[in-house]
Amino acid sequence: MVATLHDVAQIAGVSIKTVSNVINDHPHIRPATKQRVLEAIAELDYHPNLSARSLRSGRTGMIGLALPELSLSYFAELADAVIRSAERHGVTVLIEQTGGDRDREIGLLSSPRRQLTDGLIFSPLGLGNDDADFLKVGYPLVLLGERVFGGPTDHVTMRNVDAARAATEHLIRQGRRRIAVVGAHDGEVIGSAGLRLRGYREALDAAGIPFDPALLGFTTLWHRSNGATAMRELLASGVQFDAVFGLNDTLTLGAMRVLQEAGLHIPEDVATIGFDDLDEAQYSLPTLSTIDPGREEIAETAVRILLERINATDPASPPREILADFRVIERESTATHGGAGERMRASAAAGTVGETGASAPARAGVTALS
Amino acid sequence: MVATLHDVAQIAGVSIKTVSNVINDHPHIRPATKQRVLEAIAELDYHPNLSARSLRSGRTGMIGLALPELSLSYFAELADAVIRSAERHGVTVLIEQTGGDRDREIGLLSSPRRQLTDGLIFSPLGLGNDDADFLKVGYPLVLLGERVFGGPTDHVTMRNVDAARAATEHLIRQGRRRIAVVGAHDGEVIGSAGLRLRGYREALDAAGIPFDPALLGFTTLWHRSNGATAMRELLASGVQFDAVFGLNDTLTLGAMRVLQEAGLHIPEDVATIGFDDLDEAQYSLPTLSTIDPGREEIAETAVRILLERINATDPASPPREILADFRVIERESTATHGGAGERMRASAAAGTVGETGASAPARAGVTALS
DNA sequence: CTCGCATAGTACAACGTTGTATGGCAGGCG
DNA sequence: CGCCTGCCATACAACGTTGTACTATGCGAG
C-alpha cells in the first residue's frame, strides 16, 4: 500500500497538515519538527498523490501540446524540444495529435482532456485566421505557427519573412539569379508558404532580380513526395534555374532526389536551400543548407510564457507576439567555389556532421512586439 | 464556473449520486429520471472532473509510453501509432523520453509520474537482460523491444530473426550471394542487431552461402551517419559485395548515399534492403525495400494487452510474449530484372508512392507463445 | 500584569467523485 | 394482514490533499 500524509504524520507524531506544510515549504516550522517529518517521509518513501493534489489545487502540473502529427519530422523534433524544456521547468507534457484537421483542432480546444492540463501549446494546421475566435478559451493558451495572427492569445513563431529573405539572399550572394521555389501555395498570404514566399520576393526585389512566376513550384502538402513532384513539373516545364529554395527541408530533400535523378549536380548545377534544419538535413548527400528557425528557442519560449500565464496572479495582460531568432546554416548544397565536391567528400569521409561554412549572423533576437 | 454533479443534481431535482449513476450507466434508473438528468447535463454542458474521478477510483485513464527519443523516426512513428490506438480505446497517452539512458529508464519505472498513468508501455534501450528485476513493478507494464527477454512482464515485439532471414532470403532469391550487413554489433546476442544478424546467418546457411565476417559493417548507433560511415569502411576495405542488408532503414539510407556517391547503381550493382518500413523509405531514390515489422500491430497489441492487465480483476496471470507479424516490402532497391530503372522513373514520374513489387506473404500472425 | 505580536502547530472543511449502506415503495406470496 | 423481494433513489463517508480559521506558547513592550 502506498503511503499517505496520514501515515507520515503518524510516524512523525504531528498532524497531517504539518506534514503538508513541510512538503510545501511553508514558513513557521521548527527545524526539529521539519527534520522528523522529512525522516518519516524518507522512511515510508512517501510521494504526494497527484490526483488529490490537483483536485484540491486545481492544478495538474501538465501542459498540453497539440500538433498535427508526430510522424512529420518537424513536429517530432518540436515535441522532443517541448518535452525537454517542460522537464526543465518541472512540468509534464501531454501530446495530442490533430492530423491537421480543422474540426479536430477546434474540438480539442474544448475537450474534457483540457482538464488534465493547466494550459496548452497549440500548433494548428487546419485553422485559419478567421477562426481566431475559437482561441478565446478559459485557460492559458500559447499559439505556434503561422495559421492565425492577431489572435487573443500569446503567439510564438519564427521570422518567416526575414528568414526566407536571408535564405534567398544567401543564394543570390552565391551568384544565383534564377531561383526556383518549391512548396508555394497559390494566393496564400499568411501561413508558412505565404510568408516565406514574401521573403523570397523581397530578396529578389532588393537585388533587382525580376520575379518570374514560372519559377514557382506549387504543392499543398509538404511531404517529401510533394517536393519531388513539384520539381518534376518544374523540370518538365523547361524553365531554367540555377538554384532552388525549398519552403521546408522535407520538400527540398524530395526535390533534390529528382534533380540528381535528372543528372544535375548539387550545388554545381543547382544550389539548394531548405527551411527547418531537420536532423536529416545534416546527413543528406550533399548536406542541405537550410534555415534554423529557432525551433529549440520556440519550444523553450512557448513553455516559459505558458507557465508565466499559468502562474500569473494578476488578470490577463495583453497577448504577446514573440519571434524566435533564426540562422542561415550553410552546408554543401550551397557551397560556392570550386572544390565543393572535394569538400563534400572530405567531410563525408570523416563521418562528420554539420555546418560546412560559417553561419550568417542572427538577424534578430527574441523580441516582444507588443 | 464549471458545472459539477451538484449543479446537475439541483437542476434535475435528484441527488448527486443519481446523476453519478446515470453517467456511469448503473442499473435501476427510471427512464424518466434518466431523461431529466441527461437534459440537465446537456443544459450545463457538464463534464466529470477527471481529477476527482481518479482520486476516488484510483484510475487516471492515461497510459505512459516511455521511449528513447521522439526525434528518431522509428519512435516518432511508433508513438503516433500508440496514440492513435489508445484513442480508439478511449485512453490518453503520456510520453516520456529516456534518451536511451539506463539510469533514466530505471528511474522512470518508479517515478512519481507513474501515478498519473494506469500502466506503462516501455521501450528500453539502455536496459540489458540483467536488469529484468527492475521490471518487477506494482503496476501493469508492457515491454517493447529486444533489450530484455524472459522478464516478469508482458512483452510485445517483432520477429527479428525470422524477418531478417526473410530479408536476406529475398536478396538471395534475386541472385545475390555477397550480402554485406550494415549496423552489426560485435558479440551481441540479443538486442535488435544480434537477433537480426542471426536471421541473416540462418538465411546464408540455408542457401549454402558461406558466412564472411569481412562483409559485416559494425556501428553501435543506428543513425543515418553511422550507416554512411560503415559503408565507407566496407568500400575502403575492398571487400566485394552485390547487396546490402541494413539492420534498419535509417542506417540503410545512409549507406545508400555512400554507394551512390561512389558511383554504384542501386539495385543494378548493389541491391539494398532495410528494416522498419519508415515513411521515408517510400520516398527515397530508389525507394527502399524493407521489412514492415508490424509497427502498427505492435502498437495496437501493446495497448490492448496493457488495458487487459489494467482491467483484469483476477490476480496476475503469467507474462505473455507476443510477436507481431512482419512483411517483406519489395521496392525499387531490390527490383530484379532489367527495366528497374524504367520502373523507378515511371513510378517516380507519376508521383506515386509505395510498393513496386508484391509483398511476400506474412510468415506468422500474432501469436502468444506462453 | 496585561496586551500585542510573532511563531508553531492543529482541527475542520472542502475540492468532486463514487462505493456502501440504507430507506421508501410497490407488488407477490404465505 | 404481515413479510419478503425487487426496484429506485438517497445519505453518508471516503479518496488524499490543502486553505482557512483557530489554539497555544513564548516574548518584549507598555
Coordinates of N, CA, C and O in Angstrom, one line a residue, chain B residues 64-70 72-79 82 93-102 104-106 108-109 114 119-128 135 139-148 153-158 160 191-192 196 222 276 295 298-299 302 306:
Chain B
G64 N 1.2 5.4 -19.9 CA 2.5 6.0 -20.2 C 3.1 5.3 -21.4 O 2.9 4.2 -21.7
L65 N 3.9 6.1 -22.1 CA 4.7 5.5 -23.2 C 6.1 6.0 -23.1 O 6.4 7.2 -23.2
A66 N 7.0 5.1 -22.7 CA 8.4 5.5 -22.5 C 9.3 5.1 -23.6 O 9.3 3.9 -23.9
L67 N 9.9 6.0 -24.3 CA 10.8 5.6 -25.4 C 12.0 6.5 -25.4 O 12.1 7.5 -24.7
P68 N 13.0 6.1 -26.2 CA 14.3 6.8 -26.2 C 14.2 8.3 -26.6 O 14.6 9.2 -25.9
E69 N 13.6 8.5 -27.8 CA 13.6 9.9 -28.3 C 12.7 10.0 -29.4 O 12.7 9.2 -30.4
L70 N 11.8 11.0 -29.4 CA 10.9 11.2 -30.5 C 11.6 11.6 -31.8 O 11.0 11.5 -32.9
L72 N 14.0 10.3 -33.2 CA 14.3 9.2 -34.0 C 13.0 8.7 -34.7 O 12.0 8.4 -34.1
S73 N 13.0 8.7 -36.1 CA 11.8 8.5 -36.8 C 11.0 7.2 -36.4 O 9.8 7.2 -36.3
Y74 N 11.8 6.1 -36.1 CA 11.1 4.9 -35.7 C 10.2 5.1 -34.5 O 9.1 4.7 -34.5
F75 N 10.7 5.8 -33.5 CA 10.0 6.0 -32.3 C 8.9 7.1 -32.5 O 7.8 7.0 -31.9
A76 N 9.1 8.0 -33.4 CA 8.0 9.0 -33.6 C 6.9 8.3 -34.3 O 5.7 8.5 -33.9
E77 N 7.2 7.4 -35.2 CA 6.1 6.7 -35.9 C 5.4 5.7 -34.9 O 4.2 5.5 -34.9
L78 N 6.2 5.1 -34.0 CA 5.6 4.2 -33.0 C 4.7 5.0 -32.1 O 3.6 4.6 -31.8
A79 N 5.2 6.2 -31.6 CA 4.4 7.0 -30.7 C 3.0 7.4 -31.4 O 2.0 7.3 -30.8
V82 N 0.8 4.4 -31.3 CA 0.3 4.1 -30.0 C -0.8 5.1 -29.6 O -1.8 4.8 -29.0
V93 N -2.4 9.1 -23.8 CA -1.0 8.7 -23.7 C -0.1 9.8 -23.2 O -0.2 10.9 -23.7
L94 N 0.7 9.4 -22.2 CA 1.7 10.4 -21.7 C 3.0 9.9 -22.1 O 3.5 8.8 -21.7
I95 N 3.7 10.7 -22.9 CA 5.0 10.2 -23.5 C 6.2 10.6 -22.6 O 6.2 11.8 -22.1
E96 N 7.1 9.7 -22.3 CA 8.3 10.0 -21.6 C 9.5 9.7 -22.4 O 9.6 8.6 -23.0
Q97 N 10.4 10.6 -22.5 CA 11.7 10.4 -23.3 C 12.8 10.0 -22.3 O 13.0 10.7 -21.3
T98 N 13.4 8.9 -22.6 CA 14.5 8.4 -21.8 C 15.9 8.8 -22.3 O 16.9 8.7 -21.6
G99 N 16.0 9.1 -23.6 CA 17.3 9.3 -24.2 C 18.1 8.0 -24.3 O 19.2 8.0 -24.6
G100 N 17.4 6.9 -24.1 CA 18.1 5.6 -24.1 C 19.1 5.4 -23.0 O 19.9 4.5 -23.0
D101 N 18.9 6.2 -22.0 CA 19.9 6.2 -20.8 C 19.4 5.2 -19.8 O 18.3 5.3 -19.3
R102 N 20.2 4.3 -19.4 CA 19.8 3.2 -18.5 C 19.3 3.8 -17.2 O 18.3 3.4 -16.6
R104 N 18.1 6.7 -16.5 CA 16.8 7.4 -16.6 C 15.7 6.4 -16.8 O 14.6 6.5 -16.3
E105 N 16.0 5.3 -17.5 CA 15.0 4.3 -17.7 C 14.6 3.6 -16.4 O 13.4 3.4 -16.2
I106 N 15.6 3.4 -15.6 CA 15.3 2.7 -14.3 C 14.5 3.7 -13.4 O 13.5 3.4 -12.8
L108 N 12.6 6.1 -14.2 CA 11.2 6.4 -14.7 C 10.3 5.3 -14.3 O 9.1 5.5 -14.1
L109 N 10.8 4.1 -14.0 CA 9.9 3.0 -13.6 C 9.3 3.2 -12.2 O 8.2 2.7 -11.9
R114 N 4.4 8.0 -12.5 CA 3.6 6.7 -12.7 C 2.2 6.8 -12.1 O 1.3 6.1 -12.5
G119 N -0.8 2.5 -16.3 CA 0.1 1.4 -16.8 C 1.1 2.0 -17.7 O 1.0 3.2 -18.1
L120 N 2.0 1.2 -18.1 CA 3.2 1.8 -18.9 C 3.5 0.9 -20.1 O 3.6 -0.4 -19.9
I121 N 3.7 1.5 -21.2 CA 4.3 0.8 -22.4 C 5.8 1.3 -22.4 O 6.0 2.5 -22.6
F122 N 6.7 0.3 -22.4 CA 8.1 0.7 -22.1 C 9.0 0.1 -23.2 O 9.1 -1.1 -23.3
S123 N 9.7 1.0 -23.9 CA 10.6 0.6 -24.9 C 12.0 1.0 -24.5 O 12.5 2.1 -24.8
P124 N 12.7 0.1 -23.7 CA 14.0 0.5 -23.2 C 15.1 0.4 -24.3 O 14.9 -0.3 -25.3
L125 N 16.2 1.1 -24.0 CA 17.3 1.0 -24.9 C 18.6 0.8 -24.1 O 19.6 0.2 -24.6
G126 N 18.6 1.3 -22.9 CA 19.8 1.2 -22.1 C 19.8 0.0 -21.2 O 20.8 -0.6 -20.9
L127 N 18.6 -0.5 -20.9 CA 18.5 -1.6 -20.1 C 19.0 -2.9 -20.7 O 19.0 -3.0 -22.0
G128 N 19.6 -3.8 -20.0 CA 20.0 -5.1 -20.5 C 19.3 -6.2 -19.9 O 18.4 -6.0 -19.0
L135 N 12.0 -4.6 -13.7 CA 10.7 -4.6 -14.3 C 9.6 -5.1 -13.4 O 8.4 -5.1 -13.8
Y139 N 2.6 -2.1 -11.1 CA 1.5 -1.6 -12.0 C 1.7 -2.4 -13.3 O 2.7 -2.9 -13.6
P140 N 0.6 -2.4 -14.1 CA 0.7 -3.1 -15.4 C 1.8 -2.5 -16.3 O 1.9 -1.2 -16.4
L141 N 2.6 -3.3 -16.8 CA 3.7 -2.9 -17.7 C 3.8 -3.8 -18.9 O 3.8 -5.0 -18.8
V142 N 3.9 -3.2 -20.1 CA 4.1 -3.9 -21.3 C 5.5 -3.5 -21.9 O 5.7 -2.3 -22.0
L143 N 6.3 -4.5 -22.1 CA 7.6 -4.2 -22.6 C 7.7 -4.3 -24.1 O 7.0 -5.2 -24.7
L144 N 8.4 -3.4 -24.7 CA 8.6 -3.5 -26.2 C 10.1 -3.7 -26.4 O 10.9 -3.4 -25.5
G145 N 10.4 -4.1 -27.6 CA 11.8 -4.1 -28.0 C 12.6 -5.4 -27.7 O 12.0 -6.3 -27.2
E146 N 13.9 -5.3 -27.9 CA 14.7 -6.5 -27.8 C 15.7 -6.5 -26.7 O 16.7 -7.2 -26.8
R147 N 15.6 -5.6 -25.8 CA 16.7 -5.5 -24.8 C 16.5 -6.5 -23.7 O 17.5 -6.9 -23.1
V148 N 15.3 -6.9 -23.3 CA 15.1 -7.8 -22.2 C 14.1 -8.9 -22.7 O 13.1 -8.6 -23.2
T153 N 7.2 -9.4 -17.2 CA 6.0 -8.7 -17.7 C 5.7 -9.2 -19.1 O 6.4 -9.9 -19.8
D154 N 4.5 -8.7 -19.6 CA 4.1 -9.0 -21.0 C 5.1 -8.3 -21.9 O 5.7 -7.2 -21.5
H155 N 5.3 -8.9 -23.0 CA 6.4 -8.4 -23.9 C 5.8 -8.5 -25.3 O 5.4 -9.5 -25.8
V156 N 5.8 -7.4 -26.0 CA 5.4 -7.4 -27.4 C 6.5 -7.0 -28.3 O 7.1 -5.9 -28.0
T157 N 6.8 -7.8 -29.2 CA 8.0 -7.4 -30.1 C 7.8 -8.0 -31.5 O 6.8 -8.6 -31.8
M158 N 8.9 -7.9 -32.2 CA 8.8 -8.3 -33.6 C 9.6 -9.6 -33.8 O 10.4 -10.0 -33.0
N160 N 12.3 -10.6 -35.1 CA 13.6 -10.1 -35.6 C 14.3 -11.2 -36.4 O 14.8 -10.9 -37.6
G191 N 19.1 -8.2 -28.4 CA 19.2 -6.8 -29.0 C 18.9 -6.9 -30.4 O 19.1 -8.0 -31.1
S192 N 18.4 -5.8 -31.0 CA 17.9 -5.9 -32.4 C 19.1 -6.3 -33.3 O 18.9 -7.2 -34.2
R196 N 18.9 -9.8 -35.5 CA 18.8 -9.7 -37.0 C 20.0 -10.3 -37.7 O 19.8 -10.9 -38.8
W222 N 22.6 3.7 -34.5 CA 21.9 3.5 -35.8 C 21.3 4.7 -36.4 O 20.1 4.8 -36.7
D276 N 12.3 -1.8 -40.9 CA 11.4 -0.8 -40.1 C 10.3 -0.3 -40.9 O 9.3 0.1 -40.4
R295 N 4.7 -2.5 -37.0 CA 4.7 -1.5 -36.0 C 3.3 -1.1 -35.6 O 3.1 -1.0 -34.4
I298 N 2.1 -3.9 -33.4 CA 2.8 -3.9 -32.1 C 2.1 -2.8 -31.2 O 1.8 -3.1 -30.0
A299 N 1.9 -1.6 -31.8 CA 1.3 -0.6 -31.0 C -0.1 -1.0 -30.6 O -0.4 -0.9 -29.4
A302 N 0.1 -3.8 -28.0 CA 0.7 -3.4 -26.7 C -0.4 -2.6 -25.9 O -0.6 -2.8 -24.7
L306 N -2.1 -4.1 -22.5 CA -1.9 -3.3 -21.3 C -3.3 -3.0 -20.7 O -3.4 -3.1 -19.5

